[in-house]
Short mmCIF file of C-alpha atoms and ligand atoms in Angstrom, two decimals:
data_model
loop_
_atom_site.label_atom_id
_atom_site.label_comp_id
_atom_site.label_asym_id
_atom_site.label_seq_id
_atom_site.Cartn_x
_atom_site.Cartn_y
_atom_site.Cartn_z
CA MET X 1 5.89 -29.33 3.06
CA LYS X 2 6.01 -29.33 -0.69
CA ASP X 3 7.14 -26.31 -2.66
CA LYS X 4 6.14 -25.44 -6.21
CA ILE X 5 9.56 -24.36 -7.44
CA LEU X 6 10.09 -25.52 -10.99
CA ALA X 7 13.05 -27.83 -11.51
CA PRO X 8 16.12 -25.87 -12.72
CA GLU X 9 16.22 -28.01 -15.90
CA LEU X 10 12.86 -26.58 -16.94
CA ILE X 11 14.24 -23.05 -16.72
CA GLU X 12 17.49 -24.06 -18.45
CA ARG X 13 15.40 -25.49 -21.26
CA GLN X 14 13.83 -22.06 -21.72
CA TYR X 15 17.26 -20.41 -21.78
CA ALA X 16 18.13 -22.83 -24.61
CA TYR X 17 14.99 -21.70 -26.47
CA MET X 18 15.93 -18.05 -25.89
CA ALA X 19 19.22 -18.76 -27.67
CA ARG X 20 17.43 -20.58 -30.49
CA VAL X 21 15.00 -17.69 -31.10
CA ARG X 22 17.95 -15.31 -31.14
CA GLU X 23 19.65 -17.43 -33.80
CA TRP X 24 16.51 -17.88 -35.84
CA ASN X 25 15.47 -14.21 -35.98
CA PRO X 26 17.18 -11.60 -38.13
CA GLU X 27 18.97 -8.90 -36.11
CA GLY X 28 17.36 -5.69 -34.98
CA LEU X 29 13.84 -6.91 -34.14
CA LYS X 30 11.73 -4.98 -31.66
CA ALA X 31 9.20 -6.00 -29.03
CA HIS X 32 6.33 -4.01 -27.59
CA ILE X 33 4.85 -5.19 -24.28
CA LEU X 34 1.51 -3.85 -23.12
CA THR X 35 0.38 -4.42 -19.56
CA PHE X 36 -3.09 -4.21 -18.05
CA GLY X 37 -4.07 -4.60 -14.43
CA CYS X 38 -2.22 -4.89 -11.18
CA GLN X 39 1.41 -4.72 -10.06
CA GLN X 40 1.73 -8.49 -10.30
CA ASN X 41 1.06 -8.17 -14.01
CA GLU X 42 3.64 -5.40 -14.23
CA ALA X 43 6.12 -7.67 -12.49
CA ASP X 44 5.26 -10.50 -14.91
CA SER X 45 5.75 -8.15 -17.86
CA GLU X 46 9.23 -7.33 -16.56
CA ARG X 47 10.00 -11.05 -16.83
CA ILE X 48 8.51 -11.20 -20.33
CA ALA X 49 10.66 -8.20 -21.26
CA GLY X 50 13.69 -9.93 -19.77
CA MET X 51 13.09 -13.02 -21.89
CA ALA X 52 12.41 -10.92 -25.02
CA VAL X 53 15.70 -9.05 -24.61
CA LYS X 54 17.56 -12.34 -24.14
CA MET X 55 15.97 -13.47 -27.40
CA GLY X 56 17.53 -10.50 -29.19
CA TYR X 57 14.60 -8.09 -29.24
CA THR X 58 15.00 -4.49 -28.19
CA LEU X 59 12.03 -3.01 -26.37
CA THR X 60 9.99 -0.27 -28.00
CA ASP X 61 7.14 1.96 -26.81
CA THR X 62 6.03 2.49 -30.41
CA VAL X 63 3.72 -0.30 -31.41
CA GLU X 64 4.09 0.41 -35.16
CA GLU X 65 7.80 -0.44 -34.94
CA ALA X 66 7.23 -3.76 -33.22
CA ASP X 67 7.97 -7.20 -34.67
CA LEU X 68 6.54 -8.83 -31.55
CA ILE X 69 3.61 -7.53 -29.49
CA VAL X 70 2.77 -9.11 -26.15
CA ILE X 71 -0.49 -8.09 -24.46
CA ASN X 72 -0.51 -9.01 -20.79
CA THR X 73 -4.16 -8.96 -19.75
CA CYS X 74 -6.23 -8.55 -16.57
CA ALA X 75 -9.52 -10.25 -15.68
CA VAL X 76 -10.46 -8.71 -12.38
CA ARG X 77 -13.28 -6.63 -13.87
CA GLU X 78 -15.05 -6.67 -17.22
CA HIS X 79 -13.84 -3.16 -18.05
CA ALA X 80 -10.20 -4.30 -18.04
CA GLU X 81 -11.05 -7.25 -20.29
CA LEU X 82 -12.94 -5.15 -22.81
CA LYS X 83 -10.11 -2.63 -22.96
CA ALA X 84 -7.53 -5.34 -23.71
CA LEU X 85 -9.76 -6.90 -26.36
CA SER X 86 -10.42 -3.59 -28.06
CA ILE X 87 -6.73 -2.65 -28.13
CA THR X 88 -5.90 -6.08 -29.53
CA GLY X 89 -8.51 -5.42 -32.21
CA ASN X 90 -6.64 -2.25 -33.16
CA PHE X 91 -3.52 -4.28 -33.89
CA LYS X 92 -5.20 -6.21 -36.70
CA HIS X 93 -4.25 -3.62 -39.32
CA LEU X 94 -0.57 -3.75 -38.30
CA LYS X 95 -0.40 -7.32 -39.46
CA LYS X 96 -1.66 -6.37 -42.91
CA THR X 97 1.40 -4.20 -43.52
CA LYS X 98 3.89 -6.38 -41.64
CA LYS X 99 3.20 -10.04 -42.32
CA SER X 100 6.03 -11.19 -40.04
CA LEU X 101 4.52 -9.44 -37.00
CA VAL X 102 3.87 -11.84 -34.10
CA ILE X 103 1.05 -10.99 -31.67
CA ALA X 104 0.83 -12.81 -28.34
CA MET X 105 -1.59 -12.53 -25.42
CA CYS X 106 -1.03 -13.70 -21.87
CA GLY X 107 -2.12 -13.02 -18.29
CA CYS X 108 -5.35 -13.41 -16.37
CA MET X 109 -7.98 -12.76 -19.03
CA VAL X 110 -6.68 -15.36 -21.46
CA SER X 111 -6.28 -17.86 -18.62
CA GLN X 112 -10.06 -18.30 -18.70
CA GLU X 113 -11.34 -20.98 -21.04
CA HIS X 114 -14.16 -18.88 -22.48
CA ARG X 115 -11.87 -15.95 -23.29
CA LYS X 116 -9.26 -18.23 -24.84
CA ASP X 117 -11.97 -19.73 -27.06
CA ARG X 118 -13.18 -16.29 -28.07
CA ILE X 119 -9.67 -15.23 -29.08
CA LYS X 120 -9.25 -18.46 -31.02
CA SER X 121 -12.41 -17.84 -32.99
CA SER X 122 -12.63 -14.06 -33.29
CA TYR X 123 -9.04 -12.81 -33.21
CA PRO X 124 -7.31 -14.85 -35.92
CA TYR X 125 -4.38 -12.42 -36.05
CA VAL X 126 -3.36 -13.35 -32.47
CA ASP X 127 -0.60 -15.93 -32.97
CA PHE X 128 -0.36 -17.40 -29.53
CA VAL X 129 -1.83 -17.29 -26.07
CA PHE X 130 -0.26 -18.47 -22.84
CA GLY X 131 -1.81 -18.61 -19.38
CA THR X 132 -0.30 -17.24 -16.15
CA THR X 133 1.21 -20.59 -15.14
CA ARG X 134 2.89 -20.87 -18.56
CA LEU X 135 4.68 -17.52 -18.43
CA TYR X 136 8.11 -19.12 -18.19
CA THR X 137 7.52 -21.13 -21.40
CA PHE X 138 7.21 -17.97 -23.48
CA PRO X 139 10.53 -18.61 -25.33
CA GLU X 140 9.56 -22.15 -26.27
CA ILE X 141 6.11 -21.14 -27.49
CA LEU X 142 7.51 -18.21 -29.47
CA PHE X 143 10.11 -20.45 -31.10
CA ASP X 144 7.44 -22.97 -31.99
CA CYS X 145 5.29 -20.27 -33.50
CA LEU X 146 8.18 -18.76 -35.49
CA ILE X 147 9.22 -22.01 -37.11
CA SER X 148 5.80 -23.56 -37.66
CA ARG X 149 3.81 -20.38 -38.28
CA GLN X 150 0.89 -22.09 -36.61
CA ARG X 151 -1.34 -20.62 -33.95
CA LYS X 152 -0.81 -22.00 -30.43
CA PHE X 153 -2.95 -21.86 -27.31
CA TYR X 154 -1.31 -22.85 -24.06
CA LEU X 155 -3.37 -23.00 -20.92
CA ASP X 156 -3.20 -25.38 -18.04
CA ALA X 157 -6.81 -25.49 -17.01
CA GLY X 158 -7.03 -26.28 -13.32
CA ASP X 159 -3.26 -25.95 -12.90
CA GLU X 160 -2.27 -25.47 -9.28
CA GLY X 161 0.57 -23.18 -10.31
CA ASN X 162 4.32 -23.12 -10.12
CA ILE X 163 7.23 -20.82 -9.28
CA PRO X 164 9.78 -20.15 -11.98
CA GLU X 165 13.02 -18.93 -10.35
CA GLY X 166 15.92 -17.53 -12.34
CA LEU X 167 14.13 -15.97 -15.30
CA PRO X 168 15.77 -12.89 -16.78
CA VAL X 169 14.17 -9.56 -15.89
CA VAL X 170 14.20 -6.04 -17.30
CA ARG X 171 12.88 -3.64 -14.66
CA MET X 172 10.88 -0.70 -15.96
CA SER X 173 12.16 1.67 -13.30
CA ARG X 174 15.69 2.18 -12.05
CA PHE X 175 14.54 3.20 -8.56
CA LYS X 176 11.26 1.36 -7.89
CA ALA X 177 11.16 -2.43 -7.95
CA TRP X 178 8.51 -5.11 -7.58
CA VAL X 179 9.38 -8.34 -5.83
CA SER X 180 6.80 -11.12 -5.91
CA ILE X 181 7.01 -13.10 -2.70
CA MET X 182 4.17 -15.47 -3.52
CA TYR X 183 1.73 -16.21 -6.29
CA GLY X 184 -1.91 -17.27 -6.49
CA CYS X 185 -4.76 -17.15 -4.01
CA ASN X 186 -6.68 -19.69 -1.94
CA ASN X 187 -9.42 -17.46 -0.63
CA PHE X 188 -12.14 -17.71 -3.23
CA CYS X 189 -13.87 -14.48 -2.33
CA THR X 190 -17.15 -15.07 -4.14
CA TYR X 191 -16.79 -12.09 -6.53
CA CYS X 192 -13.18 -12.71 -7.52
CA VAL X 193 -11.74 -14.48 -10.53
CA VAL X 194 -8.11 -14.44 -9.33
CA PRO X 195 -8.03 -17.93 -7.73
CA TYR X 196 -9.29 -19.38 -11.02
CA VAL X 197 -6.71 -17.66 -13.20
CA ARG X 198 -3.63 -17.59 -10.99
CA GLY X 199 -3.80 -20.96 -9.25
CA ARG X 200 -3.24 -21.82 -5.60
CA GLU X 201 -1.17 -19.88 -3.10
CA ARG X 202 2.51 -20.68 -3.32
CA SER X 203 5.41 -18.93 -1.63
CA ARG X 204 8.90 -18.34 -2.92
CA HIS X 205 11.71 -19.57 -0.69
CA ARG X 206 12.84 -16.85 1.70
CA GLU X 207 16.46 -17.26 0.55
CA GLU X 208 15.48 -16.39 -3.03
CA ILE X 209 13.54 -13.31 -1.91
CA LEU X 210 16.35 -12.08 0.33
CA LYS X 211 18.88 -12.61 -2.46
CA GLU X 212 16.78 -10.61 -4.91
CA ILE X 213 16.32 -7.75 -2.44
CA GLU X 214 20.01 -7.69 -1.54
CA ALA X 215 20.83 -7.24 -5.22
CA LEU X 216 18.24 -4.47 -5.62
CA ALA X 217 19.52 -2.65 -2.53
CA LYS X 218 23.08 -2.84 -3.90
CA GLU X 219 21.92 -1.46 -7.23
CA GLY X 220 20.51 1.54 -5.38
CA TYR X 221 16.77 0.91 -5.65
CA ARG X 222 14.88 3.38 -3.44
CA GLU X 223 11.57 1.63 -3.13
CA ILE X 224 10.92 -2.09 -3.03
CA THR X 225 7.35 -3.37 -3.05
CA LEU X 226 6.65 -6.95 -2.04
CA LEU X 227 3.81 -8.46 -4.03
CA GLY X 228 1.30 -11.21 -3.41
CA GLN X 229 -2.49 -11.56 -3.61
CA ASN X 230 -2.49 -12.13 0.12
CA VAL X 231 0.97 -11.42 1.52
CA ASN X 232 -0.18 -12.21 5.04
CA SER X 233 -0.34 -15.89 4.24
CA TYR X 234 3.26 -15.91 3.02
CA GLY X 235 5.09 -19.08 4.03
CA LYS X 236 2.07 -21.11 5.16
CA ASP X 237 2.72 -23.61 2.36
CA LEU X 238 6.46 -23.83 3.09
CA TYR X 239 7.39 -23.29 6.72
CA GLU X 240 6.19 -24.49 10.11
CA ALA X 241 7.04 -21.29 11.92
CA TYR X 242 8.06 -18.51 9.57
CA ASP X 243 5.51 -15.97 8.43
CA PHE X 244 5.23 -12.69 6.57
CA ALA X 245 6.18 -10.66 9.65
CA ASP X 246 9.37 -12.75 10.01
CA LEU X 247 10.16 -12.20 6.34
CA LEU X 248 9.74 -8.43 6.73
CA SER X 249 12.06 -8.41 9.76
CA ASP X 250 14.69 -10.36 7.82
CA ILE X 251 14.43 -8.07 4.80
CA CYS X 252 14.89 -5.01 7.01
CA ARG X 253 18.30 -6.36 8.06
CA ILE X 254 19.46 -5.88 4.45
CA GLU X 255 21.42 -2.66 4.25
CA GLY X 256 20.52 -0.01 1.72
CA ASN X 257 18.77 3.28 1.19
CA TYR X 258 15.37 1.84 0.31
CA GLN X 259 11.87 1.91 1.65
CA LEU X 260 9.86 -1.27 1.86
CA ARG X 261 6.20 -1.58 0.89
CA PHE X 262 3.89 -4.53 0.45
CA MET X 263 0.55 -5.41 -1.03
CA THR X 264 -2.02 -6.82 -0.76
CA SER X 265 -3.09 -7.71 2.76
CA HIS X 266 -6.20 -9.62 3.64
CA PRO X 267 -7.83 -8.42 6.89
CA LYS X 268 -8.51 -12.01 7.99
CA ASP X 269 -4.76 -12.73 8.06
CA ALA X 270 -3.29 -9.32 8.98
CA SER X 271 -1.67 -10.03 12.34
CA TYR X 272 -0.79 -7.89 15.33
CA LYS X 273 2.71 -9.30 14.96
CA LEU X 274 2.89 -7.80 11.46
CA ILE X 275 1.73 -4.41 12.75
CA ASP X 276 4.33 -4.56 15.53
CA VAL X 277 7.09 -5.29 13.01
CA MET X 278 5.91 -2.37 10.87
CA ALA X 279 5.93 -0.03 13.84
CA ARG X 280 9.42 -1.15 14.85
CA GLU X 281 11.16 -1.17 11.47
CA GLU X 282 12.17 2.18 10.01
CA LYS X 283 12.58 0.79 6.52
CA ILE X 284 8.91 -0.12 6.21
CA ALA X 285 6.71 2.69 4.84
CA LYS X 286 4.00 3.65 7.29
CA PHE X 287 1.30 2.86 4.82
CA PHE X 288 -1.19 0.05 4.84
CA HIS X 289 -3.51 -1.00 2.04
CA LEU X 290 -6.20 -3.09 3.70
CA PRO X 291 -9.07 -3.98 1.35
CA LEU X 292 -12.39 -3.80 3.16
CA GLN X 293 -14.74 -4.49 0.20
CA SER X 294 -17.87 -3.84 2.29
CA GLY X 295 -18.74 -2.45 5.71
CA SER X 296 -21.71 -4.79 6.11
CA ASN X 297 -21.19 -8.03 8.01
CA ARG X 298 -23.91 -9.70 6.00
CA ILE X 299 -22.26 -8.81 2.68
CA LEU X 300 -18.80 -9.74 3.99
CA LYS X 301 -20.19 -13.17 4.73
CA GLU X 302 -21.70 -13.46 1.27
CA MET X 303 -18.34 -12.41 -0.12
CA ASN X 304 -16.63 -15.19 1.86
CA ARG X 305 -14.24 -12.71 3.43
CA HIS X 306 -13.97 -14.35 6.88
CA TYR X 307 -13.84 -11.18 8.99
CA THR X 308 -16.35 -8.77 10.45
CA ARG X 309 -16.51 -5.03 10.42
CA GLU X 310 -15.68 -5.10 14.14
CA HIS X 311 -12.52 -7.14 13.55
CA TYR X 312 -11.49 -4.80 10.75
CA LEU X 313 -12.00 -1.72 12.92
CA GLU X 314 -9.98 -3.33 15.69
CA LEU X 315 -7.06 -3.83 13.28
CA VAL X 316 -7.25 -0.18 12.27
CA ARG X 317 -7.38 0.89 15.90
CA TYR X 318 -4.30 -1.16 16.74
CA MET X 319 -2.40 0.17 13.71
CA ARG X 320 -3.11 3.75 14.71
CA GLU X 321 -2.22 3.08 18.33
CA LYS X 322 1.18 1.75 17.25
CA MET X 323 1.74 4.20 14.37
CA PRO X 324 -0.28 7.38 14.88
CA ASP X 325 0.78 8.79 11.48
CA ILE X 326 0.03 5.70 9.43
CA SER X 327 -1.84 6.13 6.16
CA ILE X 328 -4.50 3.57 5.39
CA SER X 329 -6.13 2.88 2.05
CA THR X 330 -8.72 0.36 0.98
CA ASP X 331 -10.70 -1.25 -1.84
CA ILE X 332 -14.50 -1.10 -1.88
CA ILE X 333 -16.91 -2.97 -4.12
CA VAL X 334 -20.21 -1.20 -4.69
CA GLY X 335 -23.30 -3.18 -5.68
CA PHE X 336 -22.36 -6.72 -4.73
CA PRO X 337 -25.39 -8.99 -5.36
CA GLY X 338 -28.03 -8.47 -2.70
CA GLU X 339 -26.47 -5.28 -1.30
CA THR X 340 -29.30 -3.32 0.30
CA GLU X 341 -29.44 0.35 1.09
CA GLU X 342 -28.78 -0.61 4.70
CA ASP X 343 -25.69 -2.66 3.77
CA PHE X 344 -24.38 0.24 1.75
CA ALA X 345 -25.03 2.61 4.65
CA ASP X 346 -22.77 0.32 6.74
CA THR X 347 -19.98 0.83 4.19
CA LEU X 348 -20.44 4.60 4.30
CA SER X 349 -20.44 4.68 8.09
CA LEU X 350 -17.24 2.64 8.22
CA LEU X 351 -15.61 5.03 5.77
CA ARG X 352 -16.64 7.93 7.99
CA GLU X 353 -15.26 6.18 11.03
CA VAL X 354 -11.89 5.15 9.55
CA GLN X 355 -11.24 8.32 7.52
CA TYR X 356 -9.12 6.55 4.92
CA ASP X 357 -6.26 8.32 3.22
CA ASN X 358 -7.39 6.86 -0.07
CA ILE X 359 -9.95 4.43 -1.40
CA TYR X 360 -10.14 2.47 -4.63
CA SER X 361 -13.79 1.89 -5.37
CA PHE X 362 -15.21 -0.46 -7.96
CA LEU X 363 -18.63 -1.22 -9.35
CA TYR X 364 -19.29 -4.90 -8.83
CA SER X 365 -18.54 -6.75 -12.08
CA LYS X 366 -19.85 -10.27 -12.79
CA ARG X 367 -17.01 -12.74 -13.34
CA VAL X 368 -17.67 -16.01 -15.15
CA GLY X 369 -17.29 -19.06 -12.90
CA THR X 370 -17.47 -17.20 -9.58
CA LYS X 371 -20.21 -17.86 -7.01
CA ALA X 372 -21.42 -14.27 -6.93
CA ALA X 373 -22.05 -14.26 -10.69
CA VAL X 374 -24.96 -16.65 -10.22
CA MET X 375 -26.35 -15.17 -7.01
CA ASP X 376 -29.89 -13.85 -7.03
CA CYS X 377 -30.53 -10.15 -6.64
CA GLN X 378 -27.92 -8.71 -8.94
CA ILE X 379 -28.01 -4.96 -8.44
CA PRO X 380 -29.21 -2.82 -11.38
CA ASP X 381 -26.57 -0.56 -12.96
CA ASP X 382 -28.36 2.66 -12.07
CA VAL X 383 -28.50 1.72 -8.37
CA LYS X 384 -24.82 0.75 -8.42
CA GLY X 385 -23.95 4.02 -10.15
CA GLU X 386 -25.89 6.14 -7.71
CA ARG X 387 -24.27 4.43 -4.69
CA PHE X 388 -20.86 4.77 -6.28
CA GLU X 389 -21.38 8.52 -6.62
CA ARG X 390 -22.34 8.84 -2.97
CA LEU X 391 -19.29 6.86 -1.92
CA LEU X 392 -17.00 9.08 -3.98
CA GLN X 393 -18.57 12.22 -2.64
CA LEU X 394 -17.99 11.14 0.93
CA GLN X 395 -14.39 10.11 0.28
CA ASN X 396 -13.71 13.31 -1.68
CA GLU X 397 -14.60 15.32 1.39
CA VAL X 398 -12.22 13.22 3.49
CA ASN X 399 -9.42 13.50 0.89
CA LEU X 400 -9.79 17.23 0.60
CA SER X 401 -9.72 17.89 4.32
CA LYS X 402 -6.77 15.52 4.80
CA ASN X 403 -4.81 17.07 1.93
CA ARG X 404 -5.49 20.61 3.16
CA ALA X 405 -4.25 19.67 6.61
CA PHE X 406 -0.81 19.01 5.12
CA VAL X 407 -0.32 22.65 4.11
CA GLY X 408 2.72 24.08 5.93
CA LYS X 409 4.17 20.67 6.75
CA THR X 410 7.32 19.14 5.26
CA MET X 411 7.45 15.75 3.61
CA GLU X 412 10.03 13.38 2.20
CA ILE X 413 9.22 12.55 -1.41
CA LEU X 414 10.58 9.98 -3.81
CA VAL X 415 10.72 11.88 -7.11
CA GLU X 416 9.12 9.72 -9.79
CA GLY X 417 9.18 11.87 -12.90
CA GLN X 418 8.00 15.00 -14.65
CA SER X 419 4.41 16.04 -14.10
CA LYS X 420 2.18 14.90 -16.97
CA THR X 421 0.57 18.31 -17.31
CA ASP X 422 3.51 20.68 -16.73
CA LYS X 423 7.07 19.91 -17.84
CA ASN X 424 8.64 22.28 -15.28
CA ARG X 425 7.02 20.37 -12.49
CA LEU X 426 8.16 17.17 -10.88
CA THR X 427 5.92 14.65 -9.33
CA GLY X 428 6.61 12.21 -6.56
CA ARG X 429 5.10 10.19 -3.78
CA SER X 430 5.32 10.53 -0.05
CA GLU X 431 5.83 7.66 2.36
CA SER X 432 2.04 7.63 2.72
CA ASN X 433 1.72 7.25 -1.07
CA ARG X 434 0.38 10.78 -1.60
CA LEU X 435 1.00 12.38 -4.96
CA VAL X 436 3.04 15.60 -4.62
CA HIS X 437 3.82 18.12 -7.39
CA PHE X 438 6.57 20.72 -7.11
CA GLU X 439 8.98 22.70 -9.28
CA GLY X 440 12.37 21.16 -9.80
CA ASP X 441 15.03 19.87 -12.07
CA SER X 442 14.71 16.48 -13.78
CA THR X 443 18.10 15.43 -12.33
CA LEU X 444 16.17 14.85 -9.10
CA ILE X 445 14.16 11.97 -10.59
CA GLY X 446 14.81 8.81 -8.60
CA LYS X 447 16.03 10.73 -5.55
CA ARG X 448 14.45 11.50 -2.21
CA VAL X 449 13.87 15.19 -1.54
CA THR X 450 12.17 17.25 1.15
CA VAL X 451 9.25 19.42 0.14
CA ARG X 452 7.17 21.96 2.06
CA ILE X 453 3.50 21.63 1.22
CA THR X 454 1.88 24.86 0.05
CA GLU X 455 -1.46 23.61 -1.24
CA GLY X 456 -3.64 20.53 -1.13
CA ASP X 457 -6.51 19.70 -3.44
CA LEU X 458 -8.69 16.66 -3.94
CA HIS X 459 -6.17 14.43 -5.65
CA ALA X 460 -2.73 15.82 -4.90
CA LEU X 461 -0.48 18.03 -2.84
CA PHE X 462 1.62 20.91 -4.18
CA GLY X 463 4.82 22.08 -2.60
CA GLU X 464 8.25 23.63 -2.87
CA LEU X 465 11.67 22.12 -2.47
CA ILE X 466 13.56 22.99 0.68
N1 5AD E 1 -16.02 -6.64 -9.31
C1 5AD E 1 -15.58 -5.47 -8.84
N2 5AD E 1 -14.42 -5.32 -8.19
C2 5AD E 1 -13.67 -6.42 -7.99
N3 5AD E 1 -12.50 -6.59 -7.39
C3 5AD E 1 -12.15 -7.89 -7.47
N4 5AD E 1 -13.09 -8.58 -8.13
C4 5AD E 1 -14.07 -7.67 -8.46
C5 5AD E 1 -15.30 -7.77 -9.13
N5 5AD E 1 -15.76 -8.93 -9.61
C6 5AD E 1 -11.79 -5.50 -6.71
C7 5AD E 1 -11.61 -5.80 -5.23
C8 5AD E 1 -10.16 -6.10 -5.13
C9 5AD E 1 -9.58 -5.24 -6.21
C10 5AD E 1 -8.22 -5.61 -6.66
O1 5AD E 1 -10.49 -5.37 -7.26
O2 5AD E 1 -11.92 -4.63 -4.51
O3 5AD E 1 -9.62 -5.80 -3.86
FE1 SF4 E 2 -9.50 -12.22 -5.03
FE2 SF4 E 2 -10.10 -12.48 -2.42
FE3 SF4 E 2 -7.90 -13.69 -3.44
FE4 SF4 E 2 -7.96 -11.02 -3.18
S1 SF4 E 2 -8.07 -12.50 -1.49
S2 SF4 E 2 -7.25 -12.19 -4.98
S3 SF4 E 2 -10.10 -10.54 -3.61
S4 SF4 E 2 -10.03 -14.15 -3.97
#
């Protein structure tokens, strides 16, 4: 089988460009990196930050200080695209006062031809654009732009994708780490733009993944999340008989005080073997994000999801049989083209049946180039909105009753930081990914503590340290 690992010379070439940019630039320049969208984008931004630091930039959160701004965009819904475009628009004035400022855009949104063209014509202050499969060439493109002062647009339309190993990385957290195990998607769900902007499914070699996780465990990382659009098809492009469940088992042999998470799973590929490994391995968080999208078999078919509601429910049943305390979350799309009141009622009834620990619900958003965008019977916004409200209401009831049921129980929490609303409070997440607030000292950030839950509301739990 053929892998998509880029030849080491191609990466070395980029290291040479990193050195050239460093020489070319005056000292003391700063870079600001802005990330939209999913964890994969966050992981990509950590690579962009790694390359920027190697090129001599220090990272800044203050955009006004920046000499280089990189906007890493998302395309999964229109809302995310419009937000990135409007923020980019706000940067126009910065260039008036700082002529040397370089503005770059990358990620999923700009990997679409029509968006790239729009940026070319309507955002003249954006200096360069690079698509997701060109991420590793960031140093070369930046160098080109610095010496020529010409605008550059790098996309590989129709590119199948690649895997750049060995890029520098600056991780944004010292206790939570992302590890991409594969890139791209082959599923072509009819609503989704991801396969068009991130190329075909390709897996990293297991040795590379294990090496990265060993290093993270040694550095004391407490939570490691494996990333892929469809982690359950890990290895299909590389190995005859080595799958995601095997990879998880191998990772769990790596010593360290960390908890392992993964996302995202596709129900068509989630295997009983995977669930068995989860149940057996202590290091794996008992938490499963399993996007349903719709509870109607007819809509699932239209979405090209390749599973039925019955199959999905059977997976949930098996998970709960093996791990009675498991938390399950999901993604739901409301208002997919042709969704009838009856179809939507099927989604609600499945929600009632499963009693999810959390749901992420989205109004269907038309994506250029996808099959669903040109389907008949697009649902009017007011109908979508009204269904969305009903969905939220139902899930709110479930959340509230689940959160209240935790009162009096103790929980292990990974402390993530100070609460946004109250500086004396800390906030963390439980194994089941529940948000927990409690009073405590900031020295606890990055540690695991035990908390007794005293209160539960719609969105969070409150507790006290014990
Ligand atoms: N409209 C609305 N939601 C979408 N998602 C993906 N594409 C669309 C779209 N066109 C949602 C799915 C997916 C999550 C990451 O985003 O629920 O699981
Ligand atoms: Fe999009 Fe479906 Fe691939 Fe997920 S599995 S990224 S929803 S096409």
